Short mmCIF file of C-alpha atoms in Angstrom, two decimals:
data_model
loop_
_atom_site.label_atom_id
_atom_site.label_comp_id
_atom_site.label_asym_id
_atom_site.label_seq_id
_atom_site.Cartn_x
_atom_site.Cartn_y
_atom_site.Cartn_z
CA MET E 23 -143.03 -31.44 70.30
CA ILE E 24 -142.13 -35.01 68.33
CA ARG E 25 -142.19 -38.41 69.05
CA HIS E 26 -140.11 -40.43 66.99
CA MET E 27 -140.49 -44.02 67.51
CA VAL E 28 -138.69 -47.19 65.96
CA PHE E 29 -139.72 -50.76 66.58
CA MET E 30 -136.66 -53.34 65.11
CA LYS E 31 -136.86 -57.15 64.67
CA LEU E 32 -132.98 -57.90 66.19
CA LYS E 33 -131.45 -61.70 65.39
CA PRO E 34 -131.88 -64.05 68.18
CA SER E 35 -127.91 -64.35 67.56
CA ALA E 36 -127.66 -60.40 67.88
CA SER E 37 -125.03 -60.34 70.96
CA GLN E 38 -125.64 -58.20 74.11
CA ALA E 39 -122.38 -56.61 73.80
CA ASP E 40 -123.88 -55.59 70.69
CA VAL E 41 -127.65 -54.52 71.78
CA ASP E 42 -126.00 -52.50 74.77
CA LYS E 43 -123.24 -50.72 71.94
CA LEU E 44 -126.52 -49.76 69.72
CA PHE E 45 -128.69 -48.15 72.67
CA GLY E 46 -125.29 -46.40 73.89
CA MET E 47 -125.16 -45.23 70.71
CA LEU E 48 -128.78 -43.94 70.81
CA ALA E 49 -128.63 -42.58 74.16
CA GLY E 50 -125.22 -40.53 73.07
CA VAL E 51 -126.97 -39.06 70.01
CA LYS E 52 -129.00 -36.57 72.79
CA ASP E 53 -125.70 -34.51 73.61
CA GLN E 54 -124.86 -34.46 69.88
CA LEU E 55 -128.13 -32.84 68.63
CA ASP E 56 -130.00 -29.59 69.97
CA GLY E 57 -133.99 -30.13 70.23
CA LEU E 58 -133.64 -33.65 71.54
CA MET E 59 -135.12 -33.44 74.33
CA GLU E 60 -134.91 -37.46 75.71
CA VAL E 61 -133.90 -40.89 74.11
CA HIS E 62 -135.56 -43.97 75.65
CA GLY E 63 -135.43 -47.31 74.57
CA GLY E 64 -134.96 -51.43 75.65
CA PRO E 65 -135.98 -54.84 74.73
CA TYR E 66 -139.73 -55.70 74.05
CA SER E 67 -141.14 -56.35 77.84
CA SER E 68 -144.80 -56.78 77.75
CA PRO E 69 -147.03 -59.82 78.48
CA GLU E 70 -149.36 -59.04 76.02
CA GLY E 71 -147.39 -60.66 73.22
CA ILE E 72 -148.48 -58.84 70.20
CA ASN E 73 -145.12 -57.36 69.41
CA ARG E 74 -145.21 -59.66 66.16
CA GLY E 75 -141.64 -60.08 66.21
CA PHE E 76 -140.46 -56.55 67.20
CA THR E 77 -137.99 -57.21 69.98
CA HIS E 78 -136.99 -53.88 70.39
CA GLY E 79 -137.66 -50.09 70.38
CA PHE E 80 -136.64 -46.81 71.50
CA SER E 81 -138.25 -43.20 71.26
CA MET E 82 -136.48 -39.73 70.53
CA ASP E 83 -138.28 -36.82 71.95
CA PHE E 84 -137.93 -33.50 69.35
CA LYS E 85 -138.68 -30.08 70.35
CA ASP E 86 -139.98 -29.66 66.96
CA ALA E 87 -140.52 -30.90 63.56
CA ALA E 88 -137.12 -28.77 62.58
CA SER E 89 -135.26 -31.06 64.86
CA ARG E 90 -136.66 -33.97 64.00
CA ASP E 91 -135.80 -33.15 60.70
CA THR E 92 -131.83 -32.01 61.06
CA TYR E 93 -131.41 -35.57 62.89
CA LEU E 94 -132.57 -37.73 59.95
CA PRO E 95 -129.41 -36.82 57.73
CA HIS E 96 -127.24 -36.40 60.27
CA PRO E 97 -124.21 -38.64 60.57
CA ALA E 98 -124.81 -40.13 63.98
CA HIS E 99 -128.03 -40.92 62.42
CA MET E 100 -126.64 -42.58 59.47
CA LYS E 101 -124.10 -44.30 62.37
CA ILE E 102 -126.87 -45.82 64.13
CA ALA E 103 -128.24 -47.29 61.10
CA GLU E 104 -124.90 -48.87 59.75
CA ALA E 105 -125.21 -50.38 63.31
CA VAL E 106 -128.14 -52.05 63.11
CA GLY E 107 -128.50 -53.45 59.83
CA PRO E 108 -126.37 -56.21 60.80
CA LEU E 109 -127.98 -56.88 63.86
CA LEU E 110 -131.55 -56.95 62.26
CA ASP E 111 -133.96 -60.27 61.59
CA GLY E 112 -134.27 -59.49 58.24
CA SER E 113 -134.60 -56.70 55.81
CA PHE E 114 -134.40 -52.81 56.76
CA GLU E 115 -138.13 -52.93 55.24
CA GLU E 116 -139.33 -56.15 57.36
CA ALA E 117 -137.52 -55.50 60.68
CA VAL E 118 -137.89 -51.47 61.05
CA VAL E 119 -140.93 -49.73 61.89
CA ALA E 120 -140.88 -46.03 62.62
CA VAL E 121 -143.47 -43.86 63.74
CA ASP E 122 -143.37 -40.11 64.25
CA TYR E 123 -146.26 -37.73 65.86
CA GLU E 124 -147.02 -34.55 67.65
CA PHE E 125 -147.78 -34.54 71.11
#
């Protein structure tokens, strides 16, 4: 399996409605893609304070790399990227980190 994790720095001015819409879009992808097993996400909540300004994150578990690779160019993924862009606190390169690993 592949875990795809994304961490984002969202603007303090991002409305809760916009954040909820974004996470709703993420949850909805599960019904659109074979091989996407789980989607989880939400705001940073650790008392450690080592988030370096990243305010939200999500993970997606894919049954294999081929399933993940199908998601990357998928129209649903492109819509999510478009929706998150205006919410980011900085450029995409500054405000988003993605890490995938096999487990």
